[in-house]
Structures are given as structure tokens and as C-alpha cells.
Amino acid sequence: MAGASATGVLSQLSLLEVKARSRKTQPQQQSRVKELKAKVEALRAQRDQLKAEIETHKHLQKLRASLDKQSTNEEEEEEEMEQDSEHSQLLQLMARHTQLEDLLYAHHTIGGYDVIKTRQGKGVCVSLATAYDGVFLETYNLEIDLKPTLRISRHNVPPFIPLNSLAEQNNLQTNIRTFLDTLSRHLNAFAARKQQLELVKELHKSVQVMESNVLCSILVLMFNVPKQKTAVLCTLDYSDHTRSLPTRVHFESEDEKLPDSPEWKKNCSLLKETPVHKALITMKKMGNIV
């Protein structure tokens, strides 16, 4: 009887232990279920975000292709989008912004331009460095607003460079690459002409600079000719402001036959094809000028 009683007590204790374990396991299972549900919700949110990013990326690619290629078909596709919707306008702004950043970064990598964001991404500042003969010279800056349209708000480009005309002629809104390239050619050509003038003054003391303008597009020099013992007035006309070489060279002298002589015709060609300070060195070596 005592053995049976002991067995019954042990069985009852085992049953109570099983129930106690079951009660402990239930909260753990419930906690695990909640954890898994939260993870599922997070994954769903991440999935939805990725879908939205993919759609946005597709729209951006479409708009950027239209901005880059400017083809008629792409313009028609762009018009099919809801132009009046806030979402569409935001996408266009993002496309224009990313196109501008990528374009300017590419130019910077080849020594062209540098760009930084301004006003919390509402604008960008573009830097255009100038150089001549391997020497870096002045750097010019443009601050461009991105919204609602591309607009140059501030700059330090010299006033004699036709900035607004260049922006209109090259269509800043749709072809910023061409605009920046053209502006860079104007600035680098001006810097080169200015540097050549400084080198003439520094290296050729016997050559007198009679006249020049702020754009350095007109340069009048006076040479002394040793053989004829006469002076020659040389006018260099840089009518193409995107180049650093003159488009026209004109000589004047008391000896009217001198400008038409074969020797001075060669000098004329030399000045058209060679930077003026280097051409003068050659002319001195040939004994044409003092």
C-alpha cells in the first residue's frame, strides 16, 4: 500500500512538472510569434521600398535619356507623363539634378569642371579652371539654381564674356554640356591670349605693345626691323574669341613694299599659326626684328 501511494504521488508530481513547463513555454512561443510577425512586416516594408525605388529609377532613366539625347521620340514619351502632377515634377527635377552632377563630375575627372551642392541641394556651384601651356590660371565659378528651371544666379565670369548669350545660344535648359564646353573655350582662350600678352611684355623688351583691350582680342605691336632700319606696326585680330591664335594679321610700315615681301608673308603665317611670344622668338632668330 505504501509503495502504491508513493507511486501515485510521483505520478502527480510529474504531471504538475509537465504542466509547469507547458505554462513557461507558452509565453516564449507567443514572444517568438510576435518577433516573426514583426520581421515579416519589416521585410514587406523593405520590399515595397525597393519596388518604389525601382520605379523611380526607371522614370529617372527615361527622363535622363530624354535630356541627354534630345530626340523627338523621347520628347513625345516625356510629354505622355503627367506634367501637372507633383510626382512627375519631382522626378524631372531629380533627373535634371542627377544628370548635372554626373555630367560635371565626368568633366572634372578630365580636368574640366568641378561641382558642389549648394543650399541643401537646391543649386550647384560649377567651377571652370583655365590653363595655358601647362600652367593653371584663374578659376571661374557659376552658381546654378535647379528649380524650377536651370538658371545662373551668381558668377564671377568677366563681363566681357557674353555669358547670357552663350546660355541662350546653347540652350542651357536642355544642353548644359554644350553650354559649359563653349563657355570653357571662351574662358580658356581669353586666359591664353592674356597670358601671351604678359609673356610678350616679359620676354620681348624691344617690342612695344601699342594697344590691347580687356578681352585681349586686339593686339597692336611695334617691331624694329634691323635691315631696313624702319619700324613695323603689327595688328593681331583675334575675332574668334574661342581661339588663342589671331584670325587676321596686318603689317604697316613706311616701306610700303615690306609687308608684301616673301619674308614678311612668312612672318604673317607664323603669327597666325604660333602663339605670339613664340613667333617673336623665331622672327628674332631669323633677323627680321630686333
mmCIF file of C-alpha atoms in Angstrom:
data_model
loop_
_atom_site.group_PDB
_atom_site.id
_atom_site.type_symbol
_atom_site.label_atom_id
_atom_site.label_comp_id
_atom_site.label_asym_id
_atom_site.label_seq_id
_atom_site.Cartn_x
_atom_site.Cartn_y
_atom_site.Cartn_z
ATOM 1 C CA MET A 1 0.000 0.000 0.000
ATOM 2 C CA ALA A 2 2.811 2.353 0.905
ATOM 3 C CA GLY A 3 4.529 1.631 -2.451
ATOM 4 C CA ALA A 4 1.352 2.326 -4.399
ATOM 5 C CA SER A 5 0.836 5.559 -2.531
ATOM 6 C CA ALA A 6 4.386 6.675 -3.291
ATOM 7 C CA THR A 7 3.926 5.867 -6.973
ATOM 8 C CA GLY A 8 0.749 7.915 -7.095
ATOM 9 C CA VAL A 9 2.466 10.873 -5.528
ATOM 10 C CA LEU A 10 5.349 10.676 -8.006
ATOM 11 C CA SER A 11 2.957 10.497 -10.937
ATOM 12 C CA GLN A 12 1.107 13.518 -9.671
ATOM 13 C CA LEU A 13 4.380 15.421 -9.229
ATOM 14 C CA SER A 14 5.445 14.541 -12.786
ATOM 15 C CA LEU A 15 2.118 15.766 -14.125
ATOM 16 C CA LEU A 16 2.459 19.027 -12.235
ATOM 17 C CA GLU A 17 6.002 19.448 -13.610
ATOM 18 C CA VAL A 18 4.799 18.914 -17.190
ATOM 19 C CA LYS A 19 2.042 21.489 -16.701
ATOM 20 C CA ALA A 20 4.529 23.979 -15.261
ATOM 21 C CA ARG A 21 6.854 23.533 -18.244
ATOM 22 C CA SER A 22 3.948 23.968 -20.621
ATOM 23 C CA ARG A 23 2.994 27.238 -18.953
ATOM 24 C CA LYS A 24 6.583 28.515 -19.299
ATOM 25 C CA THR A 25 6.774 27.512 -22.978
ATOM 26 C CA GLN A 26 3.565 29.299 -24.000
ATOM 27 C CA PRO A 27 4.845 32.865 -23.320
ATOM 28 C CA GLN A 28 8.078 32.027 -25.135
ATOM 29 C CA GLN A 29 6.159 30.773 -28.148
ATOM 30 C CA GLN A 30 3.950 33.847 -28.159
ATOM 31 C CA SER A 31 7.016 36.086 -27.976
ATOM 32 C CA ARG A 32 8.618 34.186 -30.855
ATOM 33 C CA VAL A 33 5.455 34.535 -32.946
ATOM 34 C CA LYS A 34 5.398 38.296 -32.343
ATOM 35 C CA GLU A 35 9.073 38.521 -33.305
ATOM 36 C CA LEU A 36 8.474 36.616 -36.548
ATOM 37 C CA LYS A 37 5.445 38.764 -37.397
ATOM 38 C CA ALA A 38 7.494 41.940 -36.870
ATOM 39 C CA LYS A 39 10.233 40.554 -39.099
ATOM 40 C CA VAL A 40 7.707 39.738 -41.822
ATOM 41 C CA GLU A 41 6.302 43.277 -41.665
ATOM 42 C CA ALA A 42 9.808 44.749 -41.893
ATOM 43 C CA LEU A 43 10.599 42.586 -44.928
ATOM 44 C CA ARG A 44 7.348 43.625 -46.590
ATOM 45 C CA ALA A 45 8.143 47.294 -45.981
ATOM 46 C CA GLN A 46 11.631 46.777 -47.416
ATOM 47 C CA ARG A 47 10.125 45.027 -50.446
ATOM 48 C CA ASP A 48 7.698 47.910 -51.044
ATOM 49 C CA GLN A 49 10.514 50.436 -50.702
ATOM 50 C CA LEU A 50 12.656 48.555 -53.222
ATOM 51 C CA LYS A 51 9.737 48.414 -55.648
ATOM 52 C CA ALA A 52 9.241 52.168 -55.310
ATOM 53 C CA GLU A 53 12.958 52.805 -55.837
ATOM 54 C CA ILE A 54 12.976 50.614 -58.943
ATOM 55 C CA GLU A 55 10.019 52.501 -60.403
ATOM 56 C CA THR A 56 11.633 55.842 -59.580
ATOM 57 C CA HIS A 57 14.891 54.686 -61.150
ATOM 58 C CA LYS A 58 13.043 53.673 -64.321
ATOM 59 C CA HIS A 59 11.416 57.108 -64.571
ATOM 60 C CA LEU A 60 14.740 58.830 -63.928
ATOM 61 C CA GLN A 61 16.468 56.773 -66.610
ATOM 62 C CA LYS A 62 13.710 57.659 -69.047
ATOM 63 C CA LEU A 63 13.915 61.369 -68.285
ATOM 64 C CA ARG A 64 17.710 61.454 -68.297
ATOM 65 C CA ALA A 65 17.796 59.699 -71.652
ATOM 66 C CA SER A 66 15.460 62.373 -72.965
ATOM 67 C CA LEU A 67 17.625 65.142 -71.540
ATOM 68 C CA ASP A 68 20.810 63.626 -72.975
ATOM 69 C CA LYS A 69 19.679 62.603 -76.448
ATOM 70 C CA GLN A 70 17.033 65.242 -77.110
ATOM 71 C CA SER A 71 15.390 63.006 -79.675
ATOM 72 C CA THR A 72 11.871 63.623 -80.904
ATOM 73 C CA ASN A 73 10.585 60.217 -79.845
ATOM 74 C CA GLU A 74 11.873 60.642 -76.319
ATOM 75 C CA GLU A 75 10.326 64.079 -76.067
ATOM 76 C CA GLU A 76 6.967 62.572 -77.007
ATOM 77 C CA GLU A 77 7.377 59.910 -74.331
ATOM 78 C CA GLU A 78 8.182 62.559 -71.769
ATOM 79 C CA GLU A 79 5.070 64.513 -72.735
ATOM 80 C CA GLU A 80 2.969 61.409 -72.079
ATOM 81 C CA MET A 81 3.859 61.628 -68.411
ATOM 82 C CA GLU A 82 1.594 63.669 -66.167
ATOM 83 C CA GLN A 83 3.315 67.017 -66.350
ATOM 84 C CA ASP A 84 0.995 68.641 -63.830
ATOM 85 C CA SER A 85 1.453 66.073 -61.084
ATOM 86 C CA GLU A 86 3.755 66.877 -58.200
ATOM 87 C CA HIS A 87 5.345 63.434 -58.503
ATOM 88 C CA SER A 88 6.218 63.987 -62.157
ATOM 89 C CA GLN A 89 7.724 67.407 -61.476
ATOM 90 C CA LEU A 90 9.812 65.958 -58.662
ATOM 91 C CA LEU A 91 11.081 63.198 -60.943
ATOM 92 C CA GLN A 92 12.040 65.718 -63.611
ATOM 93 C CA LEU A 93 13.907 67.799 -61.061
ATOM 94 C CA MET A 94 15.734 64.725 -59.767
ATOM 95 C CA ALA A 95 16.612 63.673 -63.308
ATOM 96 C CA ARG A 96 17.960 67.123 -64.140
ATOM 97 C CA HIS A 97 19.905 67.222 -60.882
ATOM 98 C CA THR A 98 21.491 63.787 -61.288
ATOM 99 C CA GLN A 99 22.270 64.478 -64.936
ATOM 100 C CA LEU A 100 24.005 67.688 -63.942
ATOM 101 C CA GLU A 101 26.001 66.024 -61.171
ATOM 102 C CA ASP A 102 27.108 63.094 -63.336
ATOM 103 C CA LEU A 103 27.986 65.348 -66.234
ATOM 104 C CA LEU A 104 30.039 67.763 -64.189
ATOM 105 C CA TYR A 105 31.806 65.003 -62.276
ATOM 106 C CA ALA A 106 32.823 63.428 -65.574
ATOM 107 C CA HIS A 107 34.206 66.748 -66.762
ATOM 108 C CA HIS A 108 36.084 67.245 -63.507
ATOM 109 C CA THR A 109 37.813 63.888 -63.885
ATOM 110 C CA ILE A 110 39.344 65.084 -67.154
ATOM 111 C CA GLY A 111 40.426 68.413 -65.672
ATOM 112 C CA GLY A 112 37.391 70.365 -66.822
ATOM 113 C CA TYR A 113 34.880 71.252 -64.154
ATOM 114 C CA ASP A 114 34.173 70.701 -60.502
ATOM 115 C CA VAL A 115 30.763 70.882 -58.828
ATOM 116 C CA ILE A 116 29.436 71.108 -55.288
ATOM 117 C CA LYS A 117 25.878 71.229 -53.987
ATOM 118 C CA THR A 118 24.588 74.497 -52.555
ATOM 119 C CA ARG A 119 21.561 75.458 -50.487
ATOM 120 C CA GLN A 120 20.813 71.876 -49.423
ATOM 121 C CA GLY A 121 20.734 70.538 -52.957
ATOM 122 C CA LYS A 122 18.597 73.316 -54.435
ATOM 123 C CA GLY A 123 21.537 74.503 -56.515
ATOM 124 C CA VAL A 124 25.059 73.665 -57.589
ATOM 125 C CA CYS A 125 28.261 75.647 -57.906
ATOM 126 C CA VAL A 126 30.287 74.869 -61.027
ATOM 127 C CA SER A 127 33.989 75.714 -61.185
ATOM 128 C CA LEU A 128 35.752 76.183 -64.515
ATOM 129 C CA ALA A 129 39.523 76.221 -64.325
ATOM 130 C CA THR A 130 41.633 77.842 -67.028
ATOM 131 C CA ALA A 131 45.153 76.915 -68.023
ATOM 132 C CA TYR A 132 47.723 77.753 -70.654
ATOM 133 C CA ASP A 133 50.800 75.817 -71.684
ATOM 134 C CA GLY A 134 50.535 73.519 -68.668
ATOM 135 C CA VAL A 135 50.082 76.345 -66.146
ATOM 136 C CA PHE A 136 46.811 76.695 -64.234
ATOM 137 C CA LEU A 137 45.484 80.241 -64.232
ATOM 138 C CA GLU A 138 42.195 81.723 -62.995
ATOM 139 C CA THR A 139 39.192 79.700 -61.867
ATOM 140 C CA TYR A 140 35.682 80.963 -62.559
ATOM 141 C CA ASN A 141 32.531 79.919 -60.706
ATOM 142 C CA LEU A 142 28.859 79.688 -61.633
ATOM 143 C CA GLU A 143 26.074 79.148 -59.124
ATOM 144 C CA ILE A 144 23.162 77.467 -60.896
ATOM 145 C CA ASP A 145 19.639 77.147 -59.493
ATOM 146 C CA LEU A 146 17.994 73.814 -60.295
ATOM 147 C CA LYS A 147 14.356 74.701 -59.678
ATOM 148 C CA PRO A 148 12.012 75.469 -61.336
ATOM 149 C CA THR A 149 14.408 75.713 -64.282
ATOM 150 C CA LEU A 150 18.171 75.872 -64.619
ATOM 151 C CA ARG A 151 19.216 79.465 -64.006
ATOM 152 C CA ILE A 152 22.583 81.121 -63.386
ATOM 153 C CA SER A 153 22.066 83.081 -60.176
ATOM 154 C CA ARG A 154 25.631 84.248 -59.453
ATOM 155 C CA HIS A 155 29.017 84.102 -61.156
ATOM 156 C CA ASN A 156 32.415 85.766 -61.396
ATOM 157 C CA VAL A 157 32.799 85.424 -65.162
ATOM 158 C CA PRO A 158 34.259 88.649 -66.646
ATOM 159 C CA PRO A 159 31.532 90.952 -68.010
ATOM 160 C CA PHE A 160 33.043 90.977 -71.498
ATOM 161 C CA ILE A 161 32.361 87.233 -71.821
ATOM 162 C CA PRO A 162 28.778 87.018 -73.224
ATOM 163 C CA LEU A 163 27.502 84.602 -70.578
ATOM 164 C CA ASN A 164 23.765 85.145 -71.082
ATOM 165 C CA SER A 165 24.067 84.973 -74.857
ATOM 166 C CA LEU A 166 26.015 81.721 -74.605
ATOM 167 C CA ALA A 167 23.355 80.269 -72.285
ATOM 168 C CA GLU A 168 20.617 81.137 -74.784
ATOM 169 C CA GLN A 169 22.508 80.054 -77.887
ATOM 170 C CA ASN A 170 23.453 76.683 -76.406
ATOM 171 C CA ASN A 171 20.108 76.128 -74.632
ATOM 172 C CA LEU A 172 21.196 75.826 -71.014
ATOM 173 C CA GLN A 173 17.941 74.068 -70.074
ATOM 174 C CA THR A 174 18.436 71.030 -72.290
ATOM 175 C CA ASN A 175 22.072 71.067 -73.332
ATOM 176 C CA ILE A 176 24.207 72.089 -70.383
ATOM 177 C CA ARG A 177 27.163 70.072 -71.722
ATOM 178 C CA THR A 178 27.419 72.235 -74.836
ATOM 179 C CA PHE A 179 26.953 75.413 -72.817
ATOM 180 C CA LEU A 180 29.747 74.576 -70.366
ATOM 181 C CA ASP A 181 32.063 73.423 -73.152
ATOM 182 C CA THR A 182 31.505 76.652 -75.087
ATOM 183 C CA LEU A 183 31.946 78.814 -72.000
ATOM 184 C CA SER A 184 35.110 76.922 -71.102
ATOM 185 C CA ARG A 185 36.537 77.532 -74.585
ATOM 186 C CA HIS A 186 35.827 81.259 -74.279
ATOM 187 C CA LEU A 187 37.429 81.467 -70.834
ATOM 188 C CA ASN A 188 40.478 79.382 -71.734
ATOM 189 C CA ALA A 189 41.026 81.293 -74.968
ATOM 190 C CA PHE A 190 40.830 84.594 -73.089
ATOM 191 C CA ALA A 191 43.238 83.310 -70.424
ATOM 192 C CA ALA A 192 45.648 82.132 -73.143
ATOM 193 C CA ARG A 193 45.584 85.458 -75.016
ATOM 194 C CA LYS A 194 46.092 87.350 -71.765
ATOM 195 C CA GLN A 195 48.992 85.102 -70.792
ATOM 196 C CA GLN A 196 50.604 85.504 -74.212
ATOM 197 C CA LEU A 197 50.421 89.280 -73.835
ATOM 198 C CA GLU A 198 52.130 89.062 -70.441
ATOM 199 C CA LEU A 199 54.856 86.855 -71.927
ATOM 200 C CA VAL A 200 55.410 89.323 -74.777
ATOM 201 C CA LYS A 201 55.966 92.102 -72.242
ATOM 202 C CA GLU A 202 58.230 89.897 -70.132
ATOM 203 C CA LEU A 203 60.339 88.253 -72.842
ATOM 204 C CA HIS A 204 60.494 90.880 -75.580
ATOM 205 C CA LYS A 205 61.541 94.226 -74.170
ATOM 206 C CA SER A 206 62.361 95.592 -77.628
ATOM 207 C CA VAL A 207 58.786 95.005 -78.827
ATOM 208 C CA GLN A 208 56.391 97.775 -77.859
ATOM 209 C CA VAL A 209 52.778 96.985 -77.001
ATOM 210 C CA MET A 210 50.950 99.913 -78.563
ATOM 211 C CA GLU A 211 47.380 98.805 -77.930
ATOM 212 C CA SER A 212 45.314 95.999 -76.398
ATOM 213 C CA ASN A 213 41.810 95.628 -74.976
ATOM 214 C CA VAL A 214 40.422 93.876 -71.889
ATOM 215 C CA LEU A 215 39.360 90.835 -73.906
ATOM 216 C CA CYS A 216 42.830 90.694 -75.475
ATOM 217 C CA SER A 217 41.108 90.294 -78.833
ATOM 218 C CA ILE A 218 43.091 93.142 -80.405
ATOM 219 C CA LEU A 219 46.834 93.481 -80.014
ATOM 220 C CA VAL A 220 48.964 96.110 -81.738
ATOM 221 C CA LEU A 221 52.750 95.704 -81.583
ATOM 222 C CA MET A 222 55.623 97.741 -82.947
ATOM 223 C CA PHE A 223 58.739 95.982 -84.267
ATOM 224 C CA ASN A 224 62.067 97.442 -85.265
ATOM 225 C CA VAL A 225 63.472 95.943 -88.471
ATOM 226 C CA PRO A 226 67.299 95.929 -88.380
ATOM 227 C CA LYS A 227 67.995 95.618 -92.128
ATOM 228 C CA GLN A 228 65.738 98.416 -93.339
ATOM 229 C CA LYS A 229 66.152 100.361 -90.089
ATOM 230 C CA THR A 230 62.460 101.009 -90.014
ATOM 231 C CA ALA A 231 59.522 100.229 -87.765
ATOM 232 C CA VAL A 232 56.633 97.886 -88.476
ATOM 233 C CA LEU A 233 53.228 98.190 -86.864
ATOM 234 C CA CYS A 234 51.661 94.752 -86.438
ATOM 235 C CA THR A 235 47.952 94.318 -85.690
ATOM 236 C CA LEU A 236 46.745 90.941 -84.431
ATOM 237 C CA ASP A 237 42.979 90.466 -84.629
ATOM 238 C CA TYR A 238 41.508 87.624 -82.559
ATOM 239 C CA SER A 239 37.967 87.783 -83.935
ATOM 240 C CA ASP A 240 37.245 84.178 -82.935
ATOM 241 C CA HIS A 241 37.008 84.526 -79.166
ATOM 242 C CA THR A 242 37.194 80.769 -78.639
ATOM 243 C CA ARG A 243 40.752 80.636 -80.014
ATOM 244 C CA SER A 244 44.085 81.899 -78.754
ATOM 245 C CA LEU A 245 45.541 82.500 -82.230
ATOM 246 C CA PRO A 246 44.713 85.506 -84.411
ATOM 247 C CA THR A 247 42.424 85.183 -87.404
ATOM 248 C CA ARG A 248 43.984 88.219 -89.106
ATOM 249 C CA VAL A 249 47.487 89.717 -89.097
ATOM 250 C CA HIS A 250 48.181 93.097 -90.673
ATOM 251 C CA PHE A 251 51.519 94.906 -91.123
ATOM 252 C CA GLU A 252 52.044 98.634 -91.687
ATOM 253 C CA SER A 253 55.380 100.262 -92.476
ATOM 254 C CA GLU A 254 56.876 103.335 -94.072
ATOM 255 C CA ASP A 255 58.410 100.892 -96.514
ATOM 256 C CA GLU A 256 55.221 100.008 -98.388
ATOM 257 C CA LYS A 257 56.846 97.044 -100.136
ATOM 258 C CA LEU A 258 57.927 95.366 -96.906
ATOM 259 C CA PRO A 259 54.543 93.814 -95.865
ATOM 260 C CA ASP A 260 54.186 92.168 -99.284
ATOM 261 C CA SER A 261 57.687 90.729 -99.343
ATOM 262 C CA PRO A 262 58.029 86.907 -99.174
ATOM 263 C CA GLU A 263 59.897 87.187 -95.889
ATOM 264 C CA TRP A 264 57.115 89.112 -94.162
ATOM 265 C CA LYS A 265 54.410 86.958 -95.684
ATOM 266 C CA LYS A 266 56.109 84.076 -93.886
ATOM 267 C CA ASN A 267 56.046 86.158 -90.706
ATOM 268 C CA CYS A 268 52.326 86.708 -91.226
ATOM 269 C CA SER A 269 51.688 82.962 -91.490
ATOM 270 C CA LEU A 270 53.931 82.338 -88.494
ATOM 271 C CA LEU A 271 51.944 84.740 -86.309
ATOM 272 C CA LYS A 272 48.671 83.104 -87.369
ATOM 273 C CA GLU A 273 49.887 79.609 -86.534
ATOM 274 C CA THR A 274 52.080 80.185 -83.462
ATOM 275 C CA PRO A 275 51.480 81.943 -80.121
ATOM 276 C CA VAL A 276 52.735 85.488 -80.494
ATOM 277 C CA HIS A 277 55.514 85.329 -77.872
ATOM 278 C CA LYS A 278 56.931 82.188 -79.525
ATOM 279 C CA ALA A 279 56.568 83.624 -83.025
ATOM 280 C CA LEU A 280 58.577 86.686 -81.982
ATOM 281 C CA ILE A 281 61.430 84.447 -80.812
ATOM 282 C CA THR A 282 61.547 82.827 -84.252
ATOM 283 C CA MET A 283 61.388 86.204 -86.002
ATOM 284 C CA LYS A 284 64.326 87.427 -83.909
ATOM 285 C CA LYS A 285 66.369 84.332 -84.742
ATOM 286 C CA MET A 286 65.689 84.914 -88.434
ATOM 287 C CA GLY A 287 66.887 88.509 -88.078
ATOM 288 C CA ASN A 288 63.546 90.019 -89.082
ATOM 289 C CA ILE A 289 63.136 92.086 -85.912
ATOM 290 C CA VAL A 290 65.386 93.392 -83.185
#
